[in-house]
Amino acid sequence: MTQVTFIDPAGTEHQVEIENGTSLMQGAMDNGIDGIIAECGGACSCATCHCYVDEAWVAKVGEPSDIEKDMLECVLDPQPNSRLSCQIIIDDSLAGLVVTVPETQF
Amino acid sequence: MQQEHCVIVGGSHTAAQVVASLRLNKWEGRITVVSADGFLPYHRPPLSKTYLAGTRSLDEILIRPSVFYERSEAEVLLGTRVTAIDRANKKVHLDNQTDLTYTKLVLTTGAKVRKIDQPGHNLAGVFYLRDLSDVDHIREYLGHGKNAVIIGGGYIGLETAAALRGLGLTVTVLEAMPRVLQRVTAPEVSAFYTRVHAEEGVEILTGVTIQSIDGDKRVESVTCGDGKVINADLVVVGIGVLPDVDLAEQAGLTVNNGIVVDEYARTSDPDILAAGDCTFHYNPLYDRHLRLESVQNATDQARVVADTICGKLEAYNALPWFWSDQYDLKLQIAGLSQGFDQVVFRGSTETGRSFAAFYYQEGRLIAVDAINRPKEFMMSKKALVERKSPNPELVADESIDIKQVFQD
């Protein structure tokens, strides 16, 4: 298990434990984080699990794939630190990861 | 005062979302989910894709883990069927001979597969693909070099063909209509999928009827209407689904191509709501009643159900969208193309594996099929919700950036 912090749009921090090998999105779903919708269940098809990775962690979580990049370009308010949380797989190296959930996914 | 009790019939995408949305709305009543399935709600789309291919396990396709239902204080009765609804006494009868009393009942009964009735349809090795257990049974028949015959060239059939081909089987798809995906796409898109499947080594035969399925104890071959015989170690039938309306009908609710619900997901009995594949509902974007087989509709309508139960009347107003993964093709569909009178292509359907088809009706954009074109999909989804229609000439011009196309 790896500890991750989600910051919701109101600024409230939610510290959760996510099983290694599963996605950040799944961790959000399992812990009832409001604002991560994940309609497609992690198929990189819907872009409703968009989040902003804390600047200190951007390099550690790695680069998005081409398809993810294209999707991210078209989400509401894309930023250089935008990621789809279904494409971030949790492991020990991400212990302490901080991400912010956007106001809306649509 | 009697405690509120929401009983949810069915245990798939819709049920899971109703539980989640009720608790997000701070609804404090009791929740019971009655599911005939033996597993907690799981994502169905991977069944014909990654779960069939063996790259994702049950744990990885559960919509929510068991702890979610515990925390939500939702009781989930698995492997349990509702046998009847007693509207007068607000009770449901279960097949374990007990009753549940409800204050709100939510029907999320989904759809059941259409079946074939040709001779041999009951042979071992003939499968449908709807539930997780269907796929578990199919997986027992798989093996490199085995022959699979897929009956039906819709999305389920084609996805299954792609997954089985990836596992090294010899795959033949039999489609009754003149082309695959006839009900849902333009002819060029059908031709594209036929080409890619051929390139991947899958044979697609169209305009083919089934005479019989043959074998001694288990399936050995399929005989077509024209006499052609195709060897088969297994047969997967994917010829569509029908809404599961049995309970609703028995209870005297209004049923017409699905359980009829209003924009607040209420059936003809205001204490009984329904959502997902089983409903026939009005869609304001298309100004007609629809029955949709999709995750989008399941989850969006589930949210409306929860709002209505909580007394927040928010009318359903969502854009239908779908996806299908086959080989390296990511198809994302925004909107409904039925009734189009013009289709414009961005990119080539005849070479390569990346293009988007824009469907128009009387000059208005109604749907887009985007294949390995996530930007086109994302931009179209927004435009369709906002009822904006990009100029078809600009759409077809790949020298213009897609964002530019949608700005003008």
PDB file of N, CA and C in Angstrom, chain B residues 282-352:
ATOM      1  N   TYR B 282     -36.465   9.596 -22.627  1.00  0.00           N
ATOM      2  CA  TYR B 282     -36.384  10.727 -23.546  1.00  0.00           C
ATOM      3  C   TYR B 282     -35.001  11.363 -23.475  1.00  0.00           C
ATOM      4  N   ASN B 283     -34.432  11.636 -24.650  1.00  0.00           N
ATOM      5  CA  ASN B 283     -33.156  12.350 -24.686  1.00  0.00           C
ATOM      6  C   ASN B 283     -33.357  13.706 -25.361  1.00  0.00           C
ATOM      7  N   PRO B 284     -33.179  14.803 -24.615  1.00  0.00           N
ATOM      8  CA  PRO B 284     -33.441  16.134 -25.173  1.00  0.00           C
ATOM      9  C   PRO B 284     -32.504  16.493 -26.325  1.00  0.00           C
ATOM     10  N   LEU B 285     -31.252  16.011 -26.310  1.00  0.00           N
ATOM     11  CA  LEU B 285     -30.315  16.362 -27.377  1.00  0.00           C
ATOM     12  C   LEU B 285     -30.773  15.812 -28.727  1.00  0.00           C
ATOM     13  N   TYR B 286     -31.416  14.655 -28.699  1.00  0.00           N
ATOM     14  CA  TYR B 286     -31.877  14.049 -29.951  1.00  0.00           C
ATOM     15  C   TYR B 286     -33.393  14.155 -30.118  1.00  0.00           C
ATOM     16  N   ASP B 287     -34.049  14.740 -29.125  1.00  0.00           N
ATOM     17  CA  ASP B 287     -35.491  14.968 -29.154  1.00  0.00           C
ATOM     18  C   ASP B 287     -36.268  13.702 -29.516  1.00  0.00           C
ATOM     19  N   ARG B 288     -35.872  12.589 -28.920  1.00  0.00           N
ATOM     20  CA  ARG B 288     -36.646  11.365 -29.110  1.00  0.00           C
ATOM     21  C   ARG B 288     -36.371  10.400 -27.957  1.00  0.00           C
ATOM     22  N   HIS B 289     -37.215   9.396 -27.870  1.00  0.00           N
ATOM     23  CA  HIS B 289     -37.016   8.374 -26.839  1.00  0.00           C
ATOM     24  C   HIS B 289     -35.955   7.387 -27.309  1.00  0.00           C
ATOM     25  N   LEU B 290     -35.131   6.947 -26.374  1.00  0.00           N
ATOM     26  CA  LEU B 290     -34.013   6.065 -26.706  1.00  0.00           C
ATOM     27  C   LEU B 290     -33.948   4.903 -25.728  1.00  0.00           C
ATOM     28  N   ARG B 291     -33.444   3.791 -26.231  1.00  0.00           N
ATOM     29  CA  ARG B 291     -32.985   2.741 -25.335  1.00  0.00           C
ATOM     30  C   ARG B 291     -31.525   2.539 -25.674  1.00  0.00           C
ATOM     31  N   LEU B 292     -30.659   2.728 -24.715  1.00  0.00           N
ATOM     32  CA  LEU B 292     -29.229   2.701 -24.976  1.00  0.00           C
ATOM     33  C   LEU B 292     -28.578   1.536 -24.247  1.00  0.00           C
ATOM     34  N   GLU B 293     -27.600   0.949 -24.899  1.00  0.00           N
ATOM     35  CA  GLU B 293     -26.817  -0.103 -24.255  1.00  0.00           C
ATOM     36  C   GLU B 293     -25.431   0.479 -24.029  1.00  0.00           C
ATOM     37  N   SER B 294     -25.256   1.139 -22.910  1.00  0.00           N
ATOM     38  CA  SER B 294     -23.972   1.803 -22.717  1.00  0.00           C
ATOM     39  C   SER B 294     -23.693   2.095 -21.247  1.00  0.00           C
ATOM     40  N   VAL B 295     -22.406   2.165 -20.949  1.00  0.00           N
ATOM     41  CA  VAL B 295     -21.971   2.530 -19.599  1.00  0.00           C
ATOM     42  C   VAL B 295     -22.373   3.971 -19.307  1.00  0.00           C
ATOM     43  N   GLN B 296     -22.201   4.831 -20.297  1.00  0.00           N
ATOM     44  CA  GLN B 296     -22.550   6.246 -20.114  1.00  0.00           C
ATOM     45  C   GLN B 296     -23.979   6.397 -19.605  1.00  0.00           C
ATOM     46  N   ASN B 297     -24.914   5.752 -20.292  1.00  0.00           N
ATOM     47  CA  ASN B 297     -26.314   5.894 -19.899  1.00  0.00           C
ATOM     48  C   ASN B 297     -26.557   5.269 -18.526  1.00  0.00           C
ATOM     49  N   ALA B 298     -25.895   4.149 -18.278  1.00  0.00           N
ATOM     50  CA  ALA B 298     -26.065   3.472 -16.988  1.00  0.00           C
ATOM     51  C   ALA B 298     -25.661   4.410 -15.843  1.00  0.00           C
ATOM     52  N   THR B 299     -24.505   5.024 -15.971  1.00  0.00           N
ATOM     53  CA  THR B 299     -24.008   5.823 -14.855  1.00  0.00           C
ATOM     54  C   THR B 299     -24.710   7.194 -14.789  1.00  0.00           C
ATOM     55  N   ASP B 300     -24.950   7.803 -15.942  1.00  0.00           N
ATOM     56  CA  ASP B 300     -25.615   9.116 -15.911  1.00  0.00           C
ATOM     57  C   ASP B 300     -27.047   8.994 -15.397  1.00  0.00           C
ATOM     58  N   GLN B 301     -27.757   7.960 -15.837  1.00  0.00           N
ATOM     59  CA  GLN B 301     -29.132   7.803 -15.368  1.00  0.00           C
ATOM     60  C   GLN B 301     -29.158   7.410 -13.887  1.00  0.00           C
ATOM     61  N   ALA B 302     -28.143   6.672 -13.462  1.00  0.00           N
ATOM     62  CA  ALA B 302     -28.058   6.304 -12.043  1.00  0.00           C
ATOM     63  C   ALA B 302     -27.946   7.563 -11.180  1.00  0.00           C
ATOM     64  N   ARG B 303     -27.210   8.549 -11.660  1.00  0.00           N
ATOM     65  CA  ARG B 303     -27.079   9.800 -10.903  1.00  0.00           C
ATOM     66  C   ARG B 303     -28.421  10.514 -10.807  1.00  0.00           C
ATOM     67  N   VAL B 304     -29.186  10.453 -11.914  1.00  0.00           N
ATOM     68  CA  VAL B 304     -30.512  11.073 -11.902  1.00  0.00           C
ATOM     69  C   VAL B 304     -31.415  10.360 -10.886  1.00  0.00           C
ATOM     70  N   VAL B 305     -31.336   9.024 -10.857  1.00  0.00           N
ATOM     71  CA  VAL B 305     -32.112   8.245  -9.885  1.00  0.00           C
ATOM     72  C   VAL B 305     -31.809   8.726  -8.468  1.00  0.00           C
ATOM     73  N   ALA B 306     -30.531   8.837  -8.151  1.00  0.00           N
ATOM     74  CA  ALA B 306     -30.137   9.229  -6.791  1.00  0.00           C
ATOM     75  C   ALA B 306     -30.639  10.637  -6.481  1.00  0.00           C
ATOM     76  N   ASP B 307     -30.504  11.542  -7.449  1.00  0.00           N
ATOM     77  CA  ASP B 307     -30.999  12.905  -7.235  1.00  0.00           C
ATOM     78  C   ASP B 307     -32.502  12.899  -6.957  1.00  0.00           C
ATOM     79  N   THR B 308     -33.233  12.158  -7.773  1.00  0.00           N
ATOM     80  CA  THR B 308     -34.693  12.121  -7.623  1.00  0.00           C
ATOM     81  C   THR B 308     -35.077  11.579  -6.247  1.00  0.00           C
ATOM     82  N   ILE B 309     -34.410  10.495  -5.828  1.00  0.00           N
ATOM     83  CA  ILE B 309     -34.709   9.919  -4.511  1.00  0.00           C
ATOM     84  C   ILE B 309     -34.429  10.943  -3.416  1.00  0.00           C
ATOM     85  N   CYS B 310     -33.411  11.773  -3.637  1.00  0.00           N
ATOM     86  CA  CYS B 310     -33.052  12.774  -2.632  1.00  0.00           C
ATOM     87  C   CYS B 310     -33.875  14.061  -2.777  1.00  0.00           C
ATOM     88  N   GLY B 311     -34.824  14.040  -3.703  1.00  0.00           N
ATOM     89  CA  GLY B 311     -35.704  15.201  -3.829  1.00  0.00           C
ATOM     90  C   GLY B 311     -35.150  16.338  -4.671  1.00  0.00           C
ATOM     91  N   LYS B 312     -34.020  16.069  -5.371  1.00  0.00           N
ATOM     92  CA  LYS B 312     -33.461  17.094  -6.273  1.00  0.00           C
ATOM     93  C   LYS B 312     -33.859  16.711  -7.685  1.00  0.00           C
ATOM     94  N   LEU B 313     -34.813  17.385  -8.257  1.00  0.00           N
ATOM     95  CA  LEU B 313     -35.252  16.981  -9.586  1.00  0.00           C
ATOM     96  C   LEU B 313     -34.357  17.596 -10.659  1.00  0.00           C
ATOM     97  N   GLU B 314     -33.409  16.784 -11.156  1.00  0.00           N
ATOM     98  CA  GLU B 314     -32.480  17.204 -12.213  1.00  0.00           C
ATOM     99  C   GLU B 314     -32.778  16.342 -13.430  1.00  0.00           C
ATOM    100  N   ALA B 315     -33.273  16.958 -14.497  1.00  0.00           N
ATOM    101  CA  ALA B 315     -33.673  16.178 -15.672  1.00  0.00           C
ATOM    102  C   ALA B 315     -32.454  15.547 -16.362  1.00  0.00           C
ATOM    103  N   TYR B 316     -32.643  14.342 -16.850  1.00  0.00           N
ATOM    104  CA  TYR B 316     -31.596  13.649 -17.591  1.00  0.00           C
ATOM    105  C   TYR B 316     -31.341  14.384 -18.897  1.00  0.00           C
ATOM    106  N   ASN B 317     -30.076  14.680 -19.160  1.00  0.00           N
ATOM    107  CA  ASN B 317     -29.756  15.451 -20.352  1.00  0.00           C
ATOM    108  C   ASN B 317     -28.305  15.162 -20.728  1.00  0.00           C
ATOM    109  N   ALA B 318     -28.020  13.917 -21.131  1.00  0.00           N
ATOM    110  CA  ALA B 318     -26.625  13.535 -21.357  1.00  0.00           C
ATOM    111  C   ALA B 318     -26.415  13.100 -22.805  1.00  0.00           C
ATOM    112  N   LEU B 319     -25.201  13.344 -23.267  1.00  0.00           N
ATOM    113  CA  LEU B 319     -24.830  12.906 -24.617  1.00  0.00           C
ATOM    114  C   LEU B 319     -24.441  11.426 -24.576  1.00  0.00           C
ATOM    115  N   PRO B 320     -25.060  10.594 -25.412  1.00  0.00           N
ATOM    116  CA  PRO B 320     -24.638   9.192 -25.463  1.00  0.00           C
ATOM    117  C   PRO B 320     -23.221   9.094 -26.033  1.00  0.00           C
ATOM    118  N   TRP B 321     -22.418   8.266 -25.427  1.00  0.00           N
ATOM    119  CA  TRP B 321     -21.104   8.012 -26.023  1.00  0.00           C
ATOM    120  C   TRP B 321     -20.681   6.582 -25.701  1.00  0.00           C
ATOM    121  N   PHE B 322     -19.772   6.052 -26.518  1.00  0.00           N
ATOM    122  CA  PHE B 322     -19.420   4.635 -26.468  1.00  0.00           C
ATOM    123  C   PHE B 322     -17.937   4.494 -26.807  1.00  0.00           C
ATOM    124  N   TRP B 323     -17.396   3.335 -26.518  1.00  0.00           N
ATOM    125  CA  TRP B 323     -16.064   3.053 -27.031  1.00  0.00           C
ATOM    126  C   TRP B 323     -15.925   1.582 -27.349  1.00  0.00           C
ATOM    127  N   SER B 324     -14.959   1.269 -28.207  1.00  0.00           N
ATOM    128  CA  SER B 324     -14.695  -0.124 -28.558  1.00  0.00           C
ATOM    129  C   SER B 324     -13.209  -0.257 -28.849  1.00  0.00           C
ATOM    130  N   ASP B 325     -12.545  -1.184 -28.168  1.00  0.00           N
ATOM    131  CA  ASP B 325     -11.122  -1.435 -28.407  1.00  0.00           C
ATOM    132  C   ASP B 325     -10.970  -2.764 -29.141  1.00  0.00           C
ATOM    133  N   GLN B 326     -10.337  -2.709 -30.304  1.00  0.00           N
ATOM    134  CA  GLN B 326     -10.020  -3.919 -31.059  1.00  0.00           C
ATOM    135  C   GLN B 326      -8.597  -3.765 -31.594  1.00  0.00           C
ATOM    136  N   TYR B 327      -7.752  -4.781 -31.368  1.00  0.00           N
ATOM    137  CA  TYR B 327      -6.342  -4.698 -31.796  1.00  0.00           C
ATOM    138  C   TYR B 327      -5.754  -3.383 -31.278  1.00  0.00           C
ATOM    139  N   ASP B 328      -5.125  -2.619 -32.198  1.00  0.00           N
ATOM    140  CA  ASP B 328      -4.585  -1.316 -31.790  1.00  0.00           C
ATOM    141  C   ASP B 328      -5.551  -0.182 -32.127  1.00  0.00           C
ATOM    142  N   LEU B 329      -6.832  -0.526 -32.327  1.00  0.00           N
ATOM    143  CA  LEU B 329      -7.815   0.498 -32.686  1.00  0.00           C
ATOM    144  C   LEU B 329      -8.571   0.958 -31.451  1.00  0.00           C
ATOM    145  N   LYS B 330      -8.495   2.220 -31.169  1.00  0.00           N
ATOM    146  CA  LYS B 330      -9.327   2.795 -30.116  1.00  0.00           C
ATOM    147  C   LYS B 330     -10.432   3.594 -30.780  1.00  0.00           C
ATOM    148  N   LEU B 331     -11.626   3.007 -30.784  1.00  0.00           N
ATOM    149  CA  LEU B 331     -12.783   3.699 -31.352  1.00  0.00           C
ATOM    150  C   LEU B 331     -13.521   4.394 -30.221  1.00  0.00           C
ATOM    151  N   GLN B 332     -13.746   5.677 -30.398  1.00  0.00           N
ATOM    152  CA  GLN B 332     -14.553   6.447 -29.459  1.00  0.00           C
ATOM    153  C   GLN B 332     -15.688   7.079 -30.252  1.00  0.00           C
ATOM    154  N   ILE B 333     -16.898   6.861 -29.793  1.00  0.00           N
ATOM    155  CA  ILE B 333     -18.077   7.333 -30.515  1.00  0.00           C
ATOM    156  C   ILE B 333     -18.785   8.368 -29.664  1.00  0.00           C
ATOM    157  N   ALA B 334     -18.993   9.543 -30.234  1.00  0.00           N
ATOM    158  CA  ALA B 334     -19.769  10.575 -29.543  1.00  0.00           C
ATOM    159  C   ALA B 334     -21.085  10.726 -30.283  1.00  0.00           C
ATOM    160  N   GLY B 335     -22.192  10.622 -29.584  1.00  0.00           N
ATOM    161  CA  GLY B 335     -23.502  10.816 -30.194  1.00  0.00           C
ATOM    162  C   GLY B 335     -24.044   9.593 -30.883  1.00  0.00           C
ATOM    163  N   LEU B 336     -25.177   9.783 -31.549  1.00  0.00           N
ATOM    164  CA  LEU B 336     -25.871   8.694 -32.239  1.00  0.00           C
ATOM    165  C   LEU B 336     -25.984   9.049 -33.712  1.00  0.00           C
ATOM    166  N   SER B 337     -25.511   8.149 -34.581  1.00  0.00           N
ATOM    167  CA  SER B 337     -25.461   8.483 -36.005  1.00  0.00           C
ATOM    168  C   SER B 337     -26.736   8.103 -36.767  1.00  0.00           C
ATOM    169  N   GLN B 338     -27.638   7.357 -36.134  1.00  0.00           N
ATOM    170  CA  GLN B 338     -28.851   6.931 -36.834  1.00  0.00           C
ATOM    171  C   GLN B 338     -29.581   8.128 -37.439  1.00  0.00           C
ATOM    172  N   GLY B 339     -29.915   7.993 -38.722  1.00  0.00           N
ATOM    173  CA  GLY B 339     -30.646   9.069 -39.382  1.00  0.00           C
ATOM    174  C   GLY B 339     -29.756  10.079 -40.093  1.00  0.00           C
ATOM    175  N   PHE B 340     -28.442   9.789 -40.186  1.00  0.00           N
ATOM    176  CA  PHE B 340     -27.555  10.758 -40.847  1.00  0.00           C
ATOM    177  C   PHE B 340     -27.844  10.812 -42.346  1.00  0.00           C
ATOM    178  N   ASP B 341     -27.629  11.996 -42.947  1.00  0.00           N
ATOM    179  CA  ASP B 341     -27.793  12.112 -44.394  1.00  0.00           C
ATOM    180  C   ASP B 341     -26.496  12.545 -45.069  1.00  0.00           C
ATOM    181  N   GLN B 342     -25.450  12.747 -44.257  1.00  0.00           N
ATOM    182  CA  GLN B 342     -24.153  13.134 -44.815  1.00  0.00           C
ATOM    183  C   GLN B 342     -23.081  12.634 -43.860  1.00  0.00           C
ATOM    184  N   VAL B 343     -22.006  12.074 -44.420  1.00  0.00           N
ATOM    185  CA  VAL B 343     -20.894  11.692 -43.566  1.00  0.00           C
ATOM    186  C   VAL B 343     -19.610  12.232 -44.182  1.00  0.00           C
ATOM    187  N   VAL B 344     -18.795  12.852 -43.353  1.00  0.00           N
ATOM    188  CA  VAL B 344     -17.561  13.488 -43.808  1.00  0.00           C
ATOM    189  C   VAL B 344     -16.399  12.824 -43.087  1.00  0.00           C
ATOM    190  N   PHE B 345     -15.350  12.484 -43.840  1.00  0.00           N
ATOM    191  CA  PHE B 345     -14.215  11.789 -43.232  1.00  0.00           C
ATOM    192  C   PHE B 345     -13.032  12.720 -43.059  1.00  0.00           C
ATOM    193  N   ARG B 346     -12.403  12.612 -41.940  1.00  0.00           N
ATOM    194  CA  ARG B 346     -11.156  13.317 -41.672  1.00  0.00           C
ATOM    195  C   ARG B 346     -10.107  12.222 -41.568  1.00  0.00           C
ATOM    196  N   GLY B 347      -9.241  12.132 -42.582  1.00  0.00           N
ATOM    197  CA  GLY B 347      -8.301  11.021 -42.656  1.00  0.00           C
ATOM    198  C   GLY B 347      -8.877   9.914 -43.531  1.00  0.00           C
ATOM    199  N   SER B 348      -8.040   8.924 -43.850  1.00  0.00           N
ATOM    200  CA  SER B 348      -8.431   7.888 -44.803  1.00  0.00           C
ATOM    201  C   SER B 348      -8.956   6.641 -44.106  1.00  0.00           C
ATOM    202  N   THR B 349     -10.074   6.117 -44.627  1.00  0.00           N
ATOM    203  CA  THR B 349     -10.594   4.841 -44.125  1.00  0.00           C
ATOM    204  C   THR B 349      -9.949   3.677 -44.876  1.00  0.00           C
ATOM    205  N   GLU B 350      -9.315   4.003 -46.029  1.00  0.00           N
ATOM    206  CA  GLU B 350      -8.832   2.931 -46.901  1.00  0.00           C
ATOM    207  C   GLU B 350      -7.407   2.513 -46.603  1.00  0.00           C
ATOM    208  N   THR B 351      -6.629   3.412 -46.043  1.00  0.00           N
ATOM    209  CA  THR B 351      -5.266   3.047 -45.643  1.00  0.00           C
ATOM    210  C   THR B 351      -5.045   3.509 -44.208  1.00  0.00           C
ATOM    211  N   GLY B 352      -4.132   2.849 -43.535  1.00  0.00           N
ATOM    212  CA  GLY B 352      -3.810   3.237 -42.166  1.00  0.00           C
ATOM    213  C   GLY B 352      -4.903   2.881 -41.178  1.00  0.00           C
TER     214      GLY B 352
END
